[in-house]
Coordinates of C-alpha atoms in Angstrom, one line a residue:
Chain A
M653 CA 63.8 -32.4 -110.2
N654 CA 60.8 -31.4 -109.2
K655 CA 60.6 -32.7 -105.7
I656 CA 64.5 -31.2 -105.2
L657 CA 62.5 -27.7 -106.5
L658 CA 59.4 -27.9 -103.9
A659 CA 62.5 -28.8 -100.9
S660 CA 64.2 -26.0 -102.0
S661 CA 61.0 -23.5 -101.9
A662 CA 60.0 -25.4 -98.8
L663 CA 62.9 -24.3 -96.5
L664 CA 62.9 -21.2 -98.0
L665 CA 59.8 -20.7 -97.1
I666 CA 60.3 -21.8 -93.6
G667 CA 63.4 -19.3 -94.2
A668 CA 61.3 -16.7 -94.5
H669 CA 59.1 -17.0 -91.3
A670 CA 61.5 -17.3 -89.3
A671 CA 63.5 -14.4 -90.2
S672 CA 59.5 -12.0 -90.4
A673 CA 59.6 -13.3 -87.0
Q674 CA 63.0 -12.4 -86.4
E675 CA 62.0 -9.1 -88.0
K676 CA 59.0 -8.5 -85.7
T677 CA 60.7 -6.1 -83.5
L678 CA 59.1 -2.6 -81.6
T679 CA 61.6 0.0 -80.5
I680 CA 60.5 2.0 -78.2
S681 CA 62.1 5.0 -76.0
V682 CA 61.9 5.9 -72.7
Y683 CA 63.4 7.7 -69.6
G684 CA 66.7 6.5 -68.1
F685 CA 64.9 5.9 -64.7
A686 CA 63.8 2.8 -63.5
Q687 CA 64.7 1.1 -65.8
D688 CA 65.2 -2.2 -64.2
A689 CA 61.6 -2.3 -62.6
F690 CA 60.4 -1.5 -66.2
K691 CA 62.1 -4.8 -67.6
E692 CA 60.4 -7.2 -64.8
L693 CA 56.6 -5.7 -64.9
V694 CA 56.1 -4.1 -68.2
Y695 CA 58.5 -4.9 -71.6
D696 CA 59.2 -8.4 -70.5
P697 CA 56.0 -9.3 -70.1
F698 CA 54.8 -8.0 -72.8
E699 CA 57.3 -10.0 -75.5
A700 CA 56.4 -12.9 -74.0
K701 CA 52.9 -12.0 -74.4
C702 CA 53.7 -10.8 -78.1
G703 CA 56.2 -13.1 -78.9
C704 CA 58.2 -10.1 -80.1
K705 CA 61.1 -9.0 -79.3
L706 CA 61.1 -5.3 -77.5
V707 CA 64.2 -2.8 -78.4
V708 CA 64.6 -0.1 -75.4
E709 CA 66.7 3.2 -76.0
T710 CA 66.7 5.5 -72.9
G711 CA 67.4 8.7 -72.5
N712 CA 66.8 12.3 -71.7
S713 CA 64.1 13.9 -73.5
V714 CA 66.4 16.3 -75.4
E715 CA 68.1 13.3 -76.7
R716 CA 66.0 10.8 -77.7
L717 CA 63.8 13.8 -79.6
A718 CA 66.9 15.2 -81.3
K719 CA 67.9 10.9 -82.7
M720 CA 63.7 10.9 -83.9
E721 CA 64.6 13.8 -85.7
A722 CA 67.6 12.9 -87.2
N723 CA 66.0 9.5 -88.4
K724 CA 62.6 11.0 -89.5
A725 CA 63.2 10.2 -93.2
N726 CA 63.6 6.3 -91.9
P727 CA 62.5 6.3 -88.0
V728 CA 63.7 3.6 -85.7
V729 CA 61.3 4.2 -83.2
D730 CA 58.3 3.4 -82.7
M731 CA 56.8 4.4 -79.6
A732 CA 58.1 6.9 -77.3
V733 CA 57.1 7.9 -73.7
V734 CA 57.9 12.2 -73.3
S735 CA 56.3 14.7 -71.3
M736 CA 53.1 16.9 -72.5
A737 CA 55.3 19.7 -73.7
D738 CA 57.4 17.8 -75.5
A739 CA 55.0 15.6 -77.0
L740 CA 53.9 18.6 -78.2
S741 CA 57.1 19.4 -79.9
A742 CA 56.9 16.6 -81.5
T743 CA 52.8 17.5 -82.5
R744 CA 54.7 20.9 -84.1
S745 CA 57.9 19.0 -86.0
G746 CA 55.8 16.2 -87.5
L747 CA 57.8 13.3 -85.7
I748 CA 54.2 12.1 -84.5
D749 CA 51.1 10.1 -85.4
K750 CA 47.3 11.2 -84.2
I751 CA 47.0 7.8 -82.1
D752 CA 44.0 5.5 -83.4
T753 CA 42.4 5.5 -79.7
S754 CA 39.9 2.4 -80.7
K755 CA 42.4 -0.4 -81.4
L756 CA 43.3 0.8 -77.4
G757 CA 40.5 -1.5 -75.3
N758 CA 42.0 0.2 -72.0
F759 CA 41.5 3.7 -73.1
D760 CA 38.0 4.3 -71.5
K761 CA 39.9 3.9 -67.9
L762 CA 41.6 6.3 -68.3
Y763 CA 41.2 9.9 -66.3
D764 CA 39.5 12.1 -68.4
V765 CA 42.2 14.6 -68.4
A766 CA 44.7 12.0 -69.4
K767 CA 42.9 10.9 -72.5
D768 CA 44.4 13.6 -74.9
P769 CA 46.5 15.8 -72.6
N770 CA 47.0 18.0 -75.4
G771 CA 44.0 18.4 -77.6
D772 CA 45.3 17.1 -80.6
G773 CA 44.9 13.3 -80.4
M774 CA 48.5 13.0 -81.1
S775 CA 49.6 11.4 -77.0
I776 CA 48.2 9.7 -74.0
G777 CA 49.1 10.3 -70.5
Y778 CA 50.1 7.0 -68.8
T779 CA 51.0 8.4 -65.2
F780 CA 50.9 12.1 -63.4
Y781 CA 52.9 13.7 -60.5
A782 CA 52.0 15.7 -58.1
T783 CA 54.6 18.1 -57.3
S784 CA 54.9 19.9 -53.8
I785 CA 57.1 20.7 -51.4
V786 CA 59.5 17.9 -49.1
Y787 CA 60.9 19.7 -46.0
R788 CA 61.7 19.1 -42.4
S789 CA 59.2 19.8 -40.4
D790 CA 61.4 20.0 -36.4
K791 CA 63.2 23.2 -38.5
V792 CA 60.6 24.6 -40.2
E793 CA 56.4 24.4 -41.1
V794 CA 56.0 25.0 -45.2
T795 CA 52.1 26.2 -45.7
S796 CA 53.0 28.5 -48.9
W797 CA 54.8 28.5 -51.8
A798 CA 55.6 32.0 -50.6
D799 CA 57.7 29.9 -47.4
L800 CA 60.2 29.2 -50.6
L801 CA 61.8 32.7 -50.5
G802 CA 60.9 33.5 -46.6
D803 CA 63.2 34.6 -44.0
K804 CA 62.9 30.8 -41.5
L805 CA 63.9 28.9 -45.1
A806 CA 66.9 31.8 -46.3
G807 CA 69.8 29.7 -46.5
H808 CA 68.1 25.8 -46.5
V809 CA 66.5 25.7 -49.1
A810 CA 67.0 24.3 -52.6
L811 CA 65.3 25.1 -56.0
P812 CA 64.9 22.9 -59.3
N813 CA 66.9 24.7 -62.2
V814 CA 64.8 26.5 -64.9
T815 CA 66.1 23.8 -66.8
T816 CA 64.6 20.8 -65.2
N817 CA 61.3 19.6 -65.5
Q818 CA 60.1 20.8 -62.1
G819 CA 61.3 24.2 -62.7
P820 CA 58.9 26.3 -64.6
P821 CA 55.7 24.5 -62.3
T822 CA 57.8 25.4 -59.6
L823 CA 58.3 28.9 -60.0
Y824 CA 54.4 29.1 -62.1
M825 CA 53.0 28.3 -57.8
I826 CA 55.5 30.4 -56.7
G827 CA 53.9 32.9 -59.2
E828 CA 50.9 32.3 -58.1
A829 CA 51.6 32.9 -54.0
L830 CA 52.5 36.6 -55.2
G831 CA 49.4 36.7 -56.9
Q832 CA 51.0 37.8 -60.2
N833 CA 50.8 34.5 -62.5
T834 CA 51.3 35.5 -66.6
P835 CA 53.0 32.8 -69.0
D836 CA 56.2 34.6 -68.6
L837 CA 56.6 33.9 -65.4
K838 CA 58.4 37.2 -65.0
A839 CA 57.4 38.0 -61.1
A840 CA 58.5 34.5 -60.2
I841 CA 62.0 34.5 -61.4
A842 CA 62.4 38.2 -60.8
A843 CA 61.7 37.2 -57.4
V844 CA 63.9 34.0 -56.8
G845 CA 66.5 36.1 -58.6
E846 CA 66.4 39.0 -55.6
K847 CA 66.7 35.9 -53.1
K848 CA 69.1 34.3 -55.2
D849 CA 72.6 34.3 -52.3
D850 CA 69.5 32.9 -49.5
I851 CA 69.2 30.3 -52.0
V852 CA 72.1 27.1 -51.1
T853 CA 71.7 25.3 -55.4
F854 CA 69.4 25.8 -57.8
Y855 CA 69.6 21.6 -58.9
V856 CA 69.5 20.2 -61.9
K857 CA 69.1 16.4 -61.0
S858 CA 66.0 15.5 -58.1
S859 CA 68.3 12.6 -56.9
Q860 CA 71.2 15.0 -55.0
L861 CA 68.7 16.3 -53.0
V862 CA 68.5 13.7 -51.0
Q863 CA 71.9 13.3 -50.2
L864 CA 71.5 17.6 -49.0
M865 CA 68.8 17.1 -46.8
Q866 CA 71.0 13.5 -44.7
Q867 CA 73.9 16.5 -44.6
E868 CA 71.3 19.0 -43.3
E869 CA 73.1 21.2 -46.2
I870 CA 69.0 21.9 -47.0
W871 CA 65.3 21.7 -44.9
A872 CA 63.3 21.8 -48.0
A873 CA 62.9 21.5 -51.9
P874 CA 60.5 21.5 -54.5
I875 CA 60.3 18.3 -55.7
G876 CA 57.7 15.5 -58.3
R877 CA 56.4 13.3 -56.1
F878 CA 58.7 10.4 -58.6
S879 CA 61.6 11.4 -56.2
W880 CA 59.7 11.6 -53.0
E881 CA 60.7 7.7 -52.0
G882 CA 64.0 8.6 -51.1
F883 CA 63.2 10.8 -48.9
T884 CA 60.5 8.5 -46.6
K885 CA 64.3 6.3 -46.2
M886 CA 65.8 8.5 -44.3
D887 CA 66.0 8.9 -40.9
L888 CA 64.6 12.5 -40.7
P889 CA 61.2 14.2 -40.2
I890 CA 60.6 15.2 -43.2
K891 CA 56.9 15.6 -44.7
W892 CA 55.3 16.6 -48.1
A893 CA 53.3 19.9 -47.8
T894 CA 49.9 20.6 -49.2
P895 CA 50.6 24.2 -50.1
K896 CA 47.3 26.5 -49.4
E897 CA 47.7 27.5 -53.1
G898 CA 47.7 23.8 -54.2
Q899 CA 49.8 21.2 -56.1
T900 CA 51.3 22.0 -58.8
G901 CA 52.9 18.9 -61.5
G902 CA 53.6 17.1 -65.0
M903 CA 52.3 14.2 -67.0
N904 CA 54.1 11.9 -69.2
V905 CA 52.6 10.8 -72.2
M906 CA 52.9 8.3 -75.0
V907 CA 53.7 9.1 -78.5
L908 CA 53.6 6.9 -81.7
T909 CA 56.2 7.8 -84.2
K910 CA 55.4 8.6 -88.1
G911 CA 55.9 6.7 -90.3
S912 CA 56.5 3.9 -87.7
K913 CA 56.1 0.4 -90.0
N914 CA 55.2 -1.5 -86.8
Q915 CA 52.2 1.4 -85.8
D916 CA 49.6 -2.0 -84.1
L917 CA 52.4 -3.4 -82.7
A918 CA 53.3 -0.2 -81.3
L919 CA 49.2 0.0 -79.8
Q920 CA 49.7 -3.1 -78.5
F921 CA 51.5 -2.2 -76.1
M922 CA 51.0 1.0 -75.4
D923 CA 47.0 -0.6 -74.6
F924 CA 49.3 -2.8 -72.3
W925 CA 50.8 -0.7 -70.1
L926 CA 47.6 1.3 -69.7
S927 CA 45.7 -1.9 -68.7
T928 CA 44.5 -1.8 -65.1
E929 CA 47.0 -5.2 -64.5
I930 CA 50.4 -3.1 -65.6
Q931 CA 49.2 0.4 -64.0
T932 CA 48.9 -1.6 -60.6
A933 CA 51.9 -2.9 -60.3
L934 CA 53.7 -0.2 -61.7
A935 CA 51.9 1.9 -58.9
E936 CA 52.3 -0.5 -55.9
K937 CA 56.4 -0.8 -56.8
L938 CA 56.0 3.0 -56.5
V939 CA 57.4 3.2 -60.2
D940 CA 54.8 5.6 -61.6
S941 CA 51.1 7.1 -60.6
P942 CA 48.9 5.0 -62.4
A943 CA 46.5 6.9 -65.1
N944 CA 43.9 3.9 -65.1
K945 CA 41.5 4.7 -63.2
E946 CA 40.2 1.6 -61.8
V947 CA 43.9 0.9 -60.1
K948 CA 43.1 0.1 -56.9
V949 CA 46.2 0.2 -53.8
S950 CA 46.5 0.1 -50.0
P951 CA 46.3 4.0 -48.3
E952 CA 49.9 3.0 -47.9
I953 CA 50.9 3.0 -51.4
A954 CA 48.2 5.5 -52.4
E955 CA 50.6 7.6 -49.8
N956 CA 53.4 7.7 -51.7
L957 CA 51.3 8.3 -55.1
T958 CA 49.3 10.6 -57.2
Y959 CA 46.7 9.0 -56.9
G960 CA 42.5 9.4 -56.7
E961 CA 40.6 11.0 -59.4
E962 CA 40.2 14.1 -56.5
T963 CA 44.2 14.5 -56.1
V964 CA 44.3 14.5 -59.9
K965 CA 41.3 17.2 -60.9
N966 CA 43.0 19.4 -58.9
L967 CA 46.7 19.6 -60.4
K968 CA 47.7 22.6 -61.8
L969 CA 49.3 21.8 -65.1
I970 CA 51.7 24.0 -67.2
P971 CA 49.3 24.0 -70.6
S972 CA 51.7 22.6 -73.1
A973 CA 51.4 25.5 -75.3
V974 CA 52.8 28.2 -72.7
A975 CA 55.6 25.7 -71.9
L976 CA 56.5 25.5 -75.6
D977 CA 55.9 29.2 -76.4
N978 CA 57.5 30.6 -73.4
R979 CA 60.5 27.8 -72.8
D980 CA 63.2 30.3 -74.1
V981 CA 62.0 33.3 -72.9
W982 CA 61.7 31.8 -69.3
L983 CA 65.7 30.8 -69.9
S984 CA 66.7 33.8 -70.9
E985 CA 64.7 35.6 -68.4
W986 CA 66.0 33.1 -65.7
N987 CA 69.6 33.6 -67.1
A988 CA 69.3 37.5 -66.7
K989 CA 67.8 37.2 -62.9
V990 CA 69.1 34.5 -60.9
G991 CA 72.0 32.9 -63.4
Q992 CA 74.8 35.5 -62.9
Chain B
M14 CA 115.1 3.9 -88.1
F15 CA 113.1 3.8 -91.3
H16 CA 114.5 2.8 -94.7
N17 CA 112.9 6.0 -96.4
R18 CA 109.9 9.1 -95.8
A19 CA 107.3 6.8 -97.6
E20 CA 107.4 3.9 -95.2
A21 CA 107.1 6.4 -92.1
L22 CA 104.5 7.5 -93.3
A23 CA 102.9 4.1 -94.5
L24 CA 102.5 3.4 -90.5
A25 CA 101.3 6.6 -89.5
L26 CA 98.7 6.1 -92.1
P27 CA 96.0 3.7 -90.6
A28 CA 96.4 6.8 -87.0
A29 CA 95.7 9.8 -89.0
V30 CA 92.9 8.2 -90.7
F31 CA 91.5 6.8 -87.8
A32 CA 91.8 10.6 -85.7
A33 CA 90.9 12.4 -89.4
V34 CA 87.6 10.7 -89.5
V35 CA 86.4 10.0 -86.0
F36 CA 87.7 13.0 -84.7
L37 CA 89.1 15.8 -87.0
A38 CA 85.5 15.5 -88.8
P39 CA 83.1 15.7 -86.3
V40 CA 85.2 18.6 -84.6
V41 CA 85.1 21.4 -88.0
I42 CA 81.4 20.2 -88.8
L43 CA 80.7 21.1 -85.5
L44 CA 82.8 24.3 -85.5
A45 CA 81.4 25.8 -89.1
E46 CA 77.9 25.2 -87.5
G47 CA 78.6 28.7 -85.3
F48 CA 79.7 30.6 -88.9
R49 CA 77.1 29.8 -90.4
N50 CA 73.7 31.7 -90.8
A51 CA 70.9 31.8 -92.8
D52 CA 72.2 34.0 -95.4
G53 CA 75.7 32.5 -95.3
W54 CA 78.9 32.9 -93.9
S55 CA 78.9 35.2 -90.2
V56 CA 80.6 35.7 -87.5
S57 CA 76.9 37.1 -86.1
A58 CA 76.6 33.9 -83.8
Y59 CA 80.4 34.7 -82.1
T60 CA 79.3 38.5 -81.4
G61 CA 75.5 37.7 -80.5
F62 CA 77.4 35.3 -77.6
L63 CA 79.8 37.5 -76.2
S64 CA 77.2 40.6 -76.2
D65 CA 75.4 38.7 -73.8
P66 CA 76.4 39.8 -70.1
L67 CA 75.4 36.1 -68.5
N68 CA 78.6 34.7 -71.2
R69 CA 80.8 37.1 -70.7
T70 CA 80.5 36.7 -66.6
V71 CA 80.5 32.9 -67.5
F72 CA 83.6 33.3 -70.1
L73 CA 85.3 35.3 -67.4
R74 CA 84.8 33.3 -64.8
T75 CA 86.1 29.9 -66.4
L76 CA 89.4 32.1 -67.7
R77 CA 89.8 33.4 -64.1
L78 CA 89.1 30.0 -62.2
G79 CA 91.6 28.0 -65.4
A80 CA 93.9 30.7 -64.6
T81 CA 94.2 30.7 -60.7
V82 CA 94.2 26.8 -60.4
T83 CA 97.0 26.6 -62.6
V84 CA 98.7 29.1 -60.7
V85 CA 98.2 27.7 -57.5
A86 CA 98.9 24.4 -58.9
A87 CA 102.2 25.5 -59.7
V88 CA 103.1 26.4 -56.5
I89 CA 102.2 23.7 -55.0
G90 CA 103.4 21.2 -57.8
Y91 CA 107.0 22.7 -57.2
A92 CA 107.6 22.5 -54.5
A93 CA 106.0 18.7 -53.7
A94 CA 107.8 18.0 -57.1
F95 CA 111.5 19.1 -55.6
A96 CA 110.9 17.2 -52.4
I97 CA 109.6 13.7 -53.7
V98 CA 112.7 14.2 -56.1
N99 CA 115.1 14.4 -53.3
L100 CA 114.0 11.6 -51.5
P101 CA 116.0 8.2 -51.4
P102 CA 114.5 6.1 -54.7
K103 CA 112.8 4.1 -52.3
G104 CA 110.6 6.9 -50.4
K105 CA 110.7 8.0 -54.1
G106 CA 108.4 5.5 -55.6
R107 CA 105.6 5.5 -53.1
M108 CA 105.3 9.7 -53.2
I109 CA 104.9 9.3 -56.9
G110 CA 102.1 6.4 -56.5
L111 CA 100.2 8.1 -54.1
V112 CA 100.3 11.2 -56.4
V113 CA 99.4 9.1 -59.3
L114 CA 96.9 7.4 -56.9
P115 CA 93.7 10.2 -57.6
L116 CA 94.0 10.0 -61.5
M117 CA 92.9 5.9 -61.1
I118 CA 89.8 7.0 -59.1
S119 CA 86.8 8.2 -61.5
P120 CA 86.1 12.1 -61.0
V121 CA 83.2 12.2 -60.1
A122 CA 83.8 9.9 -56.3
R123 CA 86.7 12.5 -56.8
T124 CA 84.5 15.1 -56.7
Y125 CA 81.9 13.5 -54.6
A126 CA 84.4 13.5 -51.4
W127 CA 84.4 16.8 -51.8
I128 CA 80.4 17.4 -51.3
V129 CA 81.4 15.5 -48.1
I130 CA 84.4 17.3 -47.0
L131 CA 82.6 20.8 -47.4
G132 CA 79.3 20.6 -46.6
R133 CA 77.8 21.9 -43.6
T134 CA 78.3 19.1 -41.3
G135 CA 81.9 18.1 -42.7
I136 CA 85.3 17.7 -41.9
V137 CA 85.8 21.8 -42.4
N138 CA 83.0 22.9 -40.8
Q139 CA 83.4 20.7 -37.7
A140 CA 87.2 21.8 -37.5
L141 CA 86.0 25.1 -37.8
T142 CA 83.3 25.3 -35.4
S143 CA 85.2 23.1 -32.4
V144 CA 88.0 25.9 -32.7
G145 CA 86.2 28.2 -32.1
L146 CA 86.8 30.6 -35.7
T147 CA 82.6 30.0 -36.5
D148 CA 80.1 29.4 -34.9
E149 CA 77.7 29.1 -37.7
P150 CA 79.2 26.9 -40.6
V151 CA 80.8 28.3 -43.0
R152 CA 79.0 27.8 -46.8
F153 CA 81.8 26.4 -48.9
L154 CA 79.1 24.1 -51.6
F155 CA 78.0 25.8 -54.8
T156 CA 80.4 28.4 -54.2
E157 CA 83.6 29.6 -56.8
T158 CA 85.6 28.3 -53.7
A159 CA 84.3 24.9 -54.3
V160 CA 85.1 24.5 -57.9
F161 CA 88.0 25.3 -57.3
V162 CA 89.2 23.5 -54.9
G163 CA 87.0 21.0 -57.1
L164 CA 89.6 21.3 -59.7
L165 CA 92.9 21.8 -58.0
Q166 CA 92.2 18.3 -56.5
L167 CA 92.1 17.1 -60.0
F168 CA 94.4 18.6 -62.0
L169 CA 97.3 18.8 -59.1
P170 CA 98.5 15.6 -60.1
L171 CA 99.5 15.8 -63.6
M172 CA 101.5 18.7 -62.6
I173 CA 103.9 17.1 -59.8
L174 CA 104.4 14.8 -62.3
A175 CA 105.4 16.9 -64.9
L176 CA 107.3 19.1 -62.4
I177 CA 109.5 15.3 -61.2
S178 CA 110.1 14.7 -64.7
A179 CA 111.5 18.0 -65.7
L180 CA 113.3 18.4 -62.4
E181 CA 114.8 14.6 -63.1
N182 CA 116.2 16.1 -66.0
M183 CA 118.1 18.8 -64.4
P184 CA 121.6 18.7 -64.3
K185 CA 122.3 17.1 -60.5
D186 CA 125.3 20.3 -59.6
A187 CA 123.6 22.7 -60.8
I188 CA 121.5 23.5 -57.5
P189 CA 125.2 23.4 -55.6
A190 CA 127.1 25.2 -58.0
A191 CA 124.0 28.5 -58.1
R192 CA 124.3 28.0 -54.3
V193 CA 128.4 28.0 -53.5
L194 CA 127.7 31.0 -56.0
G195 CA 125.9 32.7 -53.5
A196 CA 122.5 32.7 -54.8
N197 CA 119.9 32.8 -52.3
W198 CA 117.1 30.3 -52.6
F199 CA 114.4 32.5 -54.8
Q200 CA 116.7 33.3 -56.9
V201 CA 118.5 29.7 -57.4
F202 CA 114.4 28.9 -58.2
W203 CA 114.3 32.3 -60.1
K204 CA 117.5 31.6 -61.9
V205 CA 117.8 28.0 -62.3
I206 CA 115.2 25.8 -61.7
L207 CA 112.6 27.5 -63.3
P208 CA 114.7 27.9 -66.5
L209 CA 116.0 24.5 -66.8
T210 CA 112.0 22.5 -65.6
K211 CA 110.5 24.9 -68.3
E212 CA 109.3 21.8 -70.6
G213 CA 107.8 20.6 -67.4
L214 CA 106.0 23.8 -66.3
V215 CA 104.6 24.6 -70.2
I216 CA 103.3 20.3 -70.5
G217 CA 101.9 20.7 -66.5
G218 CA 100.4 24.1 -67.4
T219 CA 99.0 23.2 -71.0
L220 CA 97.2 19.6 -68.9
V221 CA 95.8 21.9 -65.5
F222 CA 94.5 25.3 -67.5
T223 CA 93.3 22.8 -70.5
G224 CA 91.3 20.3 -67.9
S225 CA 89.8 22.6 -65.5
L226 CA 88.9 24.6 -68.6
T227 CA 87.1 21.4 -70.1
A228 CA 86.4 19.7 -66.6
Y229 CA 81.8 18.9 -66.5
I230 CA 81.4 16.9 -63.5
T231 CA 83.3 18.9 -61.2
P232 CA 81.6 22.5 -61.5
A233 CA 78.1 21.0 -62.4
I234 CA 78.6 19.0 -58.9
L235 CA 80.5 21.6 -56.9
G236 CA 79.2 24.5 -58.5
G237 CA 75.5 23.8 -59.4
S238 CA 73.6 26.4 -61.7
K239 CA 74.5 29.0 -59.3
V240 CA 78.4 29.0 -60.6
L241 CA 77.9 28.2 -64.2
M242 CA 81.3 28.0 -66.0
L243 CA 81.6 27.6 -70.2
E244 CA 80.7 24.2 -70.0
T245 CA 77.6 23.8 -68.0
L246 CA 76.7 26.5 -69.8
L247 CA 77.2 24.6 -73.0
Y248 CA 75.4 21.6 -71.2
Q249 CA 72.9 23.6 -70.7
R250 CA 72.8 25.0 -74.4
V251 CA 72.1 22.1 -76.0
T252 CA 70.3 20.1 -73.7
V253 CA 67.7 22.6 -73.0
A254 CA 67.6 25.7 -75.4
N255 CA 68.5 22.5 -78.2
D256 CA 70.9 25.5 -79.0
F257 CA 73.8 24.0 -80.9
V258 CA 75.2 27.3 -82.7
S259 CA 76.2 28.6 -79.2
A260 CA 77.8 25.5 -78.5
S261 CA 79.4 25.2 -81.5
V262 CA 80.5 28.9 -80.4
I263 CA 81.4 28.0 -76.5
A264 CA 83.5 25.3 -78.1
F265 CA 85.0 27.1 -80.4
I266 CA 85.9 29.5 -77.4
L267 CA 87.6 26.1 -75.4
I268 CA 89.3 25.1 -77.9
V269 CA 91.0 28.5 -79.1
M270 CA 91.5 29.3 -74.8
S271 CA 93.5 25.7 -75.2
F272 CA 95.7 26.6 -77.9
A273 CA 96.4 30.7 -75.9
A274 CA 97.5 29.1 -73.0
N275 CA 99.6 26.3 -74.5
L276 CA 101.0 29.2 -76.8
L277 CA 101.6 32.1 -73.8
L278 CA 103.2 29.4 -71.4
K279 CA 105.6 29.0 -74.4
R280 CA 106.4 32.0 -74.9
L281 CA 106.7 33.4 -71.4
A282 CA 109.3 30.0 -70.9
T283 CA 111.3 31.4 -74.3
A284 CA 111.0 35.0 -73.1
R285 CA 112.6 33.6 -69.8
S286 CA 115.4 31.3 -71.2
K287 CA 116.4 34.5 -73.7
R288 CA 116.9 36.2 -71.0

């Protein structure tokens, strides 16, 4: 009898162990873009290393944040990558936890600006992007953000809609060029409103710009550096502008879900993603610009990224609190002046 | 067919329960959001929405485009359907196949084709400049015209199919009889064809109008945010402003517009046949 009991207990233990190995699952919530590359360079190697299973949820920021909010009491996602402003929004809604950076071996390798972008210890930057103007160099010369609304580009320019990630940074730089820059972006929105008939379209997806450029619908548009690669493959003389007011951009960050039962595993995953090896692999495939300052890439690769301490330091980023506190004002101002 | 009413109801029950749970209930919950505020039930979301000039512009534009597409689809649809039903059987089959063919292609692909056709270097502009009608390419993309053309192409087959079916059911000798009695072609259409095919027109008109109101891809791609329609505005409110109350108001307006169009078309058809 005892033998039987022992044998069944052993079987139960084995079963329980197998079940716990199966349950070691990390659920991450990420942007939908370049998922094949992320799977090859980040997810698969991490799964092999941790012996765990990675569940990847994708979607745009709003959808993903709404889902996190809906599952607040019983979180499904363990870690997420979002924009700086969305990270602050998640902090304000009580959706995320402070990140214990002492558990991240690669933390000190990050550019200072990526270590704690919102100054609240709740997020860590893993990639940057510069935003500037891409243009047909055989048709025009772009030297200022004000050129977007100038006569030379009238009828040949696409601007990002205020609702996109590139919208507010573009308006911020137009305001800078106009010499009237306030957080409500009023002057820039009014200037765009006056010239709205000269704008071919207010794009919502940067992917549509390559086709518009190819069809000669447009000669110039502000874009994030992550969209640049598509333009370089076109058989057209296309340049990345270095406007005198500088470049703007954005930073994407990692956050840890409040109440997640896998925070240690999530921290391991974050550390893995921030490692020099993984950040280099992502940079070399032009997936993401590195936030790890130890990453070294060839000049040809660097040319297509937001790369190097100087570049990163000179990006004029809109502070998250400004973006968050003014979103509604921007949208209503935009709808009143440009949308009608 | 059924032995009793209970048997028929029992057979319909699974489908009814399924539709109620996965369709009706979520729609009702969503729509209820628009009638609530912090103090309880209220229509303030609706009055607030309609008092915004942008929202009114978008509402009127959606209504105008939906109505124009429906009327033009009916005019072209009658001509095409009449031509098709008078073809010999083999030709009729082939032509119906051609009408149905676009419905098998994704609306995204069909809409993208218009970007190529209507672009600055597209076929239309090439034709216009080569015959000397314009010196500079005309801007079609991201205008109401482009959205109109895209929607018309998208929904015209539905109107043609509805009218073909209606014309097929018309008594074969009605038109010759009217002609023998001295009616001209306009009178034949107005007094014979139209009353006898009103059911098809109501079905086709409702499908085209409702489809134009609720299509998202075509206005988003061909109009962009310069030609906002109610459905693109709804998407904007949800994805950018996370404003589900406005979204529910827009959804309610779209549903009411669809039902109103159906009622109006039915009423017009009945009024005509009573005369």
